Each structure stands twice: as C-alpha cells, then as structure tokens.
PDB file of C-alpha atoms and ligand atoms in Angstrom:
ATOM      1  CA  MET A   1     -33.355  -3.415   5.275  1.00  0.00           C
ATOM      2  CA  SER A   2     -36.368  -1.125   4.845  1.00  0.00           C
ATOM      3  CA  VAL A   3     -36.126   2.434   3.487  1.00  0.00           C
ATOM      4  CA  SER A   4     -37.285   3.845   6.858  1.00  0.00           C
ATOM      5  CA  THR A   5     -34.422   2.011   8.594  1.00  0.00           C
ATOM      6  CA  ILE A   6     -31.857   3.351   6.094  1.00  0.00           C
ATOM      7  CA  ASN A   7     -33.076   6.965   6.456  1.00  0.00           C
ATOM      8  CA  ARG A   8     -33.258   6.971  10.245  1.00  0.00           C
ATOM      9  CA  ALA A   9     -30.490   9.050  11.849  1.00  0.00           C
ATOM     10  CA  PRO A  10     -28.461   7.237  14.514  1.00  0.00           C
ATOM     11  CA  SER A  11     -29.892   7.909  17.953  1.00  0.00           C
ATOM     12  CA  PRO A  12     -28.965   7.258  21.581  1.00  0.00           C
ATOM     13  CA  SER A  13     -29.613   3.828  23.008  1.00  0.00           C
ATOM     14  CA  GLY A  14     -30.553   3.260  26.648  1.00  0.00           C
ATOM     15  CA  GLU A  15     -31.786   5.232  29.628  1.00  0.00           C
ATOM     16  CA  LEU A  16     -30.756   8.871  30.112  1.00  0.00           C
ATOM     17  CA  SER A  17     -28.796   8.719  33.369  1.00  0.00           C
ATOM     18  CA  ILE A  18     -26.973  12.071  33.421  1.00  0.00           C
ATOM     19  CA  GLN A  19     -27.263  15.321  31.474  1.00  0.00           C
ATOM     20  CA  THR A  20     -24.964  18.309  31.960  1.00  0.00           C
ATOM     21  CA  VAL A  21     -23.257  21.163  30.105  1.00  0.00           C
ATOM     22  CA  ALA A  22     -19.568  21.119  29.122  1.00  0.00           C
ATOM     23  CA  MET A  23     -17.950  24.070  30.901  1.00  0.00           C
ATOM     24  CA  PRO A  24     -14.661  25.956  30.289  1.00  0.00           C
ATOM     25  CA  VAL A  25     -13.206  24.456  33.479  1.00  0.00           C
ATOM     26  CA  ASN A  26     -13.423  20.995  31.847  1.00  0.00           C
ATOM     27  CA  THR A  27     -11.149  21.806  28.872  1.00  0.00           C
ATOM     28  CA  ASN A  28      -7.705  20.572  27.901  1.00  0.00           C
ATOM     29  CA  PRO A  29      -4.920  22.992  26.818  1.00  0.00           C
ATOM     30  CA  ARG A  30      -6.313  23.027  23.242  1.00  0.00           C
ATOM     31  CA  GLY A  31      -9.665  24.309  24.495  1.00  0.00           C
ATOM     32  CA  ASP A  32     -11.598  21.084  23.861  1.00  0.00           C
ATOM     33  CA  ILE A  33     -13.272  19.103  26.588  1.00  0.00           C
ATOM     34  CA  PHE A  34     -10.867  16.857  28.513  1.00  0.00           C
ATOM     35  CA  ALA A  35     -11.465  13.126  27.939  1.00  0.00           C
ATOM     36  CA  GLY A  36     -10.995  12.434  31.658  1.00  0.00           C
ATOM     37  CA  TRP A  37     -13.968  14.648  32.468  1.00  0.00           C
ATOM     38  CA  LEU A  38     -16.125  12.684  30.020  1.00  0.00           C
ATOM     39  CA  VAL A  39     -15.010   9.383  31.568  1.00  0.00           C
ATOM     40  CA  SER A  40     -15.929  10.784  34.979  1.00  0.00           C
ATOM     41  CA  GLN A  41     -19.431  11.658  33.707  1.00  0.00           C
ATOM     42  CA  MET A  42     -19.767   8.157  32.267  1.00  0.00           C
ATOM     43  CA  ASP A  43     -18.649   6.584  35.547  1.00  0.00           C
ATOM     44  CA  SER A  44     -21.260   8.662  37.391  1.00  0.00           C
ATOM     45  CA  ALA A  45     -23.986   7.738  34.887  1.00  0.00           C
ATOM     46  CA  ALA A  46     -23.160   4.023  35.118  1.00  0.00           C
ATOM     47  CA  GLY A  47     -23.033   4.400  38.902  1.00  0.00           C
ATOM     48  CA  VAL A  48     -26.579   5.786  38.925  1.00  0.00           C
ATOM     49  CA  ALA A  49     -27.804   2.774  36.934  1.00  0.00           C
ATOM     50  CA  ALA A  50     -25.807   0.334  39.093  1.00  0.00           C
ATOM     51  CA  VAL A  51     -27.050   1.744  42.418  1.00  0.00           C
ATOM     52  CA  LYS A  52     -30.652   1.495  41.231  1.00  0.00           C
ATOM     53  CA  LEU A  53     -30.209  -2.110  40.149  1.00  0.00           C
ATOM     54  CA  ALA A  54     -28.088  -3.231  43.119  1.00  0.00           C
ATOM     55  CA  ARG A  55     -30.273  -1.274  45.558  1.00  0.00           C
ATOM     56  CA  GLY A  56     -27.315   0.010  47.515  1.00  0.00           C
ATOM     57  CA  ARG A  57     -23.623   0.757  47.532  1.00  0.00           C
ATOM     58  CA  VAL A  58     -21.529  -0.126  44.467  1.00  0.00           C
ATOM     59  CA  SER A  59     -17.938   0.363  43.341  1.00  0.00           C
ATOM     60  CA  THR A  60     -16.378   0.624  39.876  1.00  0.00           C
ATOM     61  CA  VAL A  61     -14.174  -2.424  39.283  1.00  0.00           C
ATOM     62  CA  ALA A  62     -13.402  -2.123  35.542  1.00  0.00           C
ATOM     63  CA  ILE A  63     -13.727   0.204  32.554  1.00  0.00           C
ATOM     64  CA  ASP A  64     -13.553  -1.481  29.124  1.00  0.00           C
ATOM     65  CA  LYS A  65     -13.814  -0.737  25.445  1.00  0.00           C
ATOM     66  CA  MET A  66     -13.557   3.048  25.510  1.00  0.00           C
ATOM     67  CA  LYS A  67     -13.718   4.678  22.102  1.00  0.00           C
ATOM     68  CA  PHE A  68     -13.745   8.450  21.395  1.00  0.00           C
ATOM     69  CA  LEU A  69     -15.342   9.456  18.096  1.00  0.00           C
ATOM     70  CA  THR A  70     -15.345  13.266  18.080  1.00  0.00           C
ATOM     71  CA  ALA A  71     -14.254  16.293  20.115  1.00  0.00           C
ATOM     72  CA  VAL A  72     -16.602  18.073  22.525  1.00  0.00           C
ATOM     73  CA  HIS A  73     -16.730  21.867  22.707  1.00  0.00           C
ATOM     74  CA  VAL A  74     -17.595  24.177  25.580  1.00  0.00           C
ATOM     75  CA  GLY A  75     -21.349  24.748  25.820  1.00  0.00           C
ATOM     76  CA  ALA A  76     -22.350  21.359  24.432  1.00  0.00           C
ATOM     77  CA  ILE A  77     -25.172  19.588  26.239  1.00  0.00           C
ATOM     78  CA  VAL A  78     -23.679  16.239  27.255  1.00  0.00           C
ATOM     79  CA  SER A  79     -26.044  13.298  27.772  1.00  0.00           C
ATOM     80  CA  CYS A  80     -25.003   9.892  29.114  1.00  0.00           C
ATOM     81  CA  TYR A  81     -27.221   6.902  28.296  1.00  0.00           C
ATOM     82  CA  THR A  82     -26.876   3.567  30.058  1.00  0.00           C
ATOM     83  CA  ASN A  83     -27.803   0.008  29.158  1.00  0.00           C
ATOM     84  CA  ILE A  84     -27.483  -2.937  31.548  1.00  0.00           C
ATOM     85  CA  ILE A  85     -25.629  -5.627  29.579  1.00  0.00           C
ATOM     86  CA  ASP A  86     -25.100  -8.330  32.175  1.00  0.00           C
ATOM     87  CA  VAL A  87     -25.741  -9.003  35.855  1.00  0.00           C
ATOM     88  CA  GLY A  88     -23.635 -11.587  37.695  1.00  0.00           C
ATOM     89  CA  ARG A  89     -23.623 -12.637  41.344  1.00  0.00           C
ATOM     90  CA  SER A  90     -22.264  -9.288  42.534  1.00  0.00           C
ATOM     91  CA  SER A  91     -21.254  -7.533  39.312  1.00  0.00           C
ATOM     92  CA  ILE A  92     -23.134  -5.411  36.785  1.00  0.00           C
ATOM     93  CA  ARG A  93     -21.778  -4.674  33.301  1.00  0.00           C
ATOM     94  CA  ILE A  94     -23.173  -1.425  31.897  1.00  0.00           C
ATOM     95  CA  SER A  95     -22.734   0.093  28.460  1.00  0.00           C
ATOM     96  CA  VAL A  96     -22.560   3.900  28.447  1.00  0.00           C
ATOM     97  CA  GLU A  97     -23.025   6.104  25.387  1.00  0.00           C
ATOM     98  CA  VAL A  98     -22.299   9.852  25.411  1.00  0.00           C
ATOM     99  CA  TRP A  99     -24.143  12.080  22.960  1.00  0.00           C
ATOM    100  CA  ILE A 100     -23.973  15.865  22.520  1.00  0.00           C
ATOM    101  CA  THR A 101     -26.228  18.556  21.169  1.00  0.00           C
ATOM    102  CA  ASP A 102     -25.499  22.271  21.019  1.00  0.00           C
ATOM    103  CA  ARG A 103     -27.351  25.549  20.584  1.00  0.00           C
ATOM    104  CA  ASN A 104     -26.923  25.448  16.799  1.00  0.00           C
ATOM    105  CA  ASN A 105     -27.535  21.759  16.196  1.00  0.00           C
ATOM    106  CA  PHE A 106     -30.106  19.782  18.137  1.00  0.00           C
ATOM    107  CA  GLU A 107     -29.389  16.606  16.145  1.00  0.00           C
ATOM    108  CA  PRO A 108     -27.592  14.386  18.694  1.00  0.00           C
ATOM    109  CA  VAL A 109     -23.997  13.438  17.847  1.00  0.00           C
ATOM    110  CA  LYS A 110     -22.358  10.393  19.438  1.00  0.00           C
ATOM    111  CA  VAL A 111     -19.091  11.235  21.189  1.00  0.00           C
ATOM    112  CA  THR A 112     -17.971   8.078  22.916  1.00  0.00           C
ATOM    113  CA  GLU A 113     -19.021   4.754  24.349  1.00  0.00           C
ATOM    114  CA  GLY A 114     -17.594   2.313  26.839  1.00  0.00           C
ATOM    115  CA  GLN A 115     -18.432  -0.481  29.220  1.00  0.00           C
ATOM    116  CA  PHE A 116     -18.258  -0.119  32.994  1.00  0.00           C
ATOM    117  CA  VAL A 117     -18.324  -2.954  35.518  1.00  0.00           C
ATOM    118  CA  PHE A 118     -19.622  -2.223  39.012  1.00  0.00           C
ATOM    119  CA  VAL A 119     -19.628  -4.536  42.007  1.00  0.00           C
ATOM    120  CA  ALA A 120     -22.262  -4.406  44.731  1.00  0.00           C
ATOM    121  CA  ILE A 121     -20.551  -3.972  48.085  1.00  0.00           C
ATOM    122  CA  ASP A 122     -21.643  -3.882  51.714  1.00  0.00           C
ATOM    123  CA  ASP A 123     -20.798  -1.320  54.392  1.00  0.00           C
ATOM    124  CA  ARG A 124     -17.374  -2.914  54.880  1.00  0.00           C
ATOM    125  CA  GLY A 125     -16.526  -2.834  51.163  1.00  0.00           C
ATOM    126  CA  ARG A 126     -17.019  -6.582  50.700  1.00  0.00           C
ATOM    127  CA  THR A 127     -18.866  -7.913  47.661  1.00  0.00           C
ATOM    128  CA  ARG A 128     -22.513  -8.775  48.175  1.00  0.00           C
ATOM    129  CA  ALA A 129     -24.974 -10.727  46.034  1.00  0.00           C
ATOM    130  CA  ILE A 130     -27.418  -8.712  43.924  1.00  0.00           C
ATOM    131  CA  GLN A 131     -31.059  -9.649  44.563  1.00  0.00           C
ATOM    132  CA  LYS A 132     -32.606 -10.654  41.224  1.00  0.00           C
TER     133      LYS A 132
HETATM  134  C1  COA B 201     -14.797  -4.253  44.111  1.00  0.00           C
HETATM  135  C2  COA B 201     -13.950  -5.226  44.970  1.00  0.00           C
HETATM  136  C3  COA B 201     -14.490  -5.209  46.396  1.00  0.00           C
HETATM  137  C4  COA B 201     -14.169  -6.613  44.361  1.00  0.00           C
HETATM  138  O1  COA B 201     -13.300  -7.473  45.056  1.00  0.00           O
HETATM  139  P1  COA B 201     -12.715  -8.737  44.301  1.00  0.00           P
HETATM  140  O2  COA B 201     -11.824  -9.447  45.257  1.00  0.00           O
HETATM  141  O3  COA B 201     -12.203  -8.334  42.969  1.00  0.00           O
HETATM  142  O4  COA B 201     -14.034  -9.602  44.165  1.00  0.00           O
HETATM  143  P2  COA B 201     -14.248 -10.824  43.213  1.00  0.00           P
HETATM  144  O5  COA B 201     -13.011 -11.336  42.604  1.00  0.00           O
HETATM  145  O6  COA B 201     -15.134 -11.745  44.012  1.00  0.00           O
HETATM  146  O7  COA B 201     -15.117 -10.202  42.025  1.00  0.00           O
HETATM  147  C5  COA B 201     -16.390  -9.669  42.280  1.00  0.00           C
HETATM  148  C6  COA B 201     -17.133  -9.571  40.958  1.00  0.00           C
HETATM  149  O8  COA B 201     -16.496  -8.604  40.143  1.00  0.00           O
HETATM  150  C7  COA B 201     -16.117  -9.177  38.900  1.00  0.00           C
HETATM  151  N1  COA B 201     -14.860  -8.580  38.503  1.00  0.00           N
HETATM  152  C8  COA B 201     -13.765  -8.376  39.270  1.00  0.00           C
HETATM  153  N2  COA B 201     -12.793  -7.798  38.565  1.00  0.00           N
HETATM  154  C9  COA B 201     -13.305  -7.599  37.317  1.00  0.00           C
HETATM  155  C10 COA B 201     -12.774  -7.047  36.119  1.00  0.00           C
HETATM  156  N3  COA B 201     -11.538  -6.550  36.039  1.00  0.00           N
HETATM  157  N4  COA B 201     -13.573  -7.022  35.019  1.00  0.00           N
HETATM  158  C11 COA B 201     -14.832  -7.508  35.059  1.00  0.00           C
HETATM  159  N5  COA B 201     -15.387  -8.045  36.183  1.00  0.00           N
HETATM  160  C12 COA B 201     -14.620  -8.095  37.289  1.00  0.00           C
HETATM  161  C13 COA B 201     -15.993 -10.668  39.179  1.00  0.00           C
HETATM  162  O9  COA B 201     -16.166 -11.422  37.988  1.00  0.00           O
HETATM  163  C14 COA B 201     -17.113 -10.871  40.155  1.00  0.00           C
HETATM  164  O10 COA B 201     -18.357 -10.921  39.459  1.00  0.00           O
HETATM  165  P3  COA B 201     -19.620 -11.815  39.988  1.00  0.00           P
HETATM  166  O11 COA B 201     -19.704 -11.690  41.491  1.00  0.00           O
HETATM  167  O12 COA B 201     -20.812 -11.189  39.329  1.00  0.00           O
HETATM  168  O13 COA B 201     -19.347 -13.211  39.552  1.00  0.00           O
HETATM  169  C15 COA B 201     -12.427  -4.874  44.961  1.00  0.00           C
HETATM  170  O14 COA B 201     -11.898  -5.231  43.711  1.00  0.00           O
HETATM  171  C16 COA B 201     -12.208  -3.405  45.197  1.00  0.00           C
HETATM  172  O15 COA B 201     -12.471  -2.888  46.277  1.00  0.00           O
HETATM  173  N6  COA B 201     -11.702  -2.708  44.145  1.00  0.00           N
HETATM  174  C17 COA B 201     -11.520  -1.284  44.215  1.00  0.00           C
HETATM  175  C18 COA B 201     -12.809  -0.602  43.744  1.00  0.00           C
HETATM  176  C19 COA B 201     -12.659   0.902  43.767  1.00  0.00           C
HETATM  177  O16 COA B 201     -12.193   1.482  44.732  1.00  0.00           O
HETATM  178  N7  COA B 201     -13.106   1.540  42.674  1.00  0.00           N
HETATM  179  C20 COA B 201     -12.973   2.951  42.514  1.00  0.00           C
HETATM  180  C21 COA B 201     -11.628   3.290  42.019  1.00  0.00           C
HETATM  181  S1  COA B 201     -11.309   5.022  42.144  1.00  0.00           S
END
C-alpha cells in the first residue's frame, strides 16, 4: 500500500443521489436524528438511481445489510450516495452510503450504509424486464 493511499481520508463512494439537511422534526426523543428518517432518505436515493436505470416505475422489494456507525445531529448536511451493484431480469441491487458534514466540520463522516433491492414494475404493479 502506498503512502498516499494510507494518508487519504475515507470518502464517499458512488453517485450523489440526494442531499438534504437534518431538521428538528426528524429527531428521536433524545434529540438525535431518527434512524427511520435516514432509512427513508436512503430508500428515496436508491429509488432515484433505480428509476433512472429501469427507465420507469420501480418498487422497493428488500432492504439488506443496514449498519449505523454514528449519530446524526440537527443541522447536519446529509448526503446519500448510490452504487449499482447488480442488475437482474427485473431487479436492481443498489448500495447506499450516507455521509454528513456540518457547519464546523466539512470533512465528510460516514453515518450508515445498506443495500436496497428495487424491482421494475409496470402500470399494474407487475414485474417487467429491465432493458440492458
Ligand atoms: C415487487 C413485487 C411486484 C415483486 O413480485 P414478486 O412476486 O416478488 O416477483 P418475483 O419473485 O418474480 O421477483 C422479482 C425480482 O425481485 C427479486 N426479489 C424478490 N424478492 C427479493 C428479496 N427479498 N431480496 C432480493 N431480491 C428479491 C427476484 O430475485 C426477482 O429478480 P430478477 O427478476 O432480477 O430475477 C412484489 O413483491 C411487491 O409488489 N412487493 C411489494 C413492494 C412494495 O410495495 N414496496 C414498498 C413497501 S412500502
């Protein structure tokens, strides 16, 4: 491993799909951001990537491998990055990473990651093949 690799700070991987600010309305009773709100942001971010790839309607069919690494505070800038991992006949597996920065620290900090599976569906909600 080269010295430049060792010294490089960890950084987000993938395409920036959603960026928003953590608001007081999104907190749990302890005053930290509610995990369910973060999962919702991740679902939306993966949905953006899935719709683009499937060129139409999609639906979340599975959420896997969620891992929360640190708490999020009100005012943090929350960024969701997506990576397409696999594309099947009708399904798309997408990795989502959430990173935060705040007014005092612009070095991005990784908060959580997970994998989301979307299925391309037609107007009747039936699976459809993704054009590759
Ligand atoms: C999405 C839906 C139409 C798929 O129907 P289905 O009968 O499961 O369809 P299939 O079994 O043919 O699976 C479709 C694809 O999804 C994949 N899949 C289904 N369940 C999965 C799971 N739990 N994990 C990973 N992949 C899954 C299958 O492998 C298949 O992939 P492929 O076509 O690329 O080979 C149906 O499950 C559904 O409507 N679910 C509810 C979705 C929803 O409302 N989500 C929002 C919840 S609030």
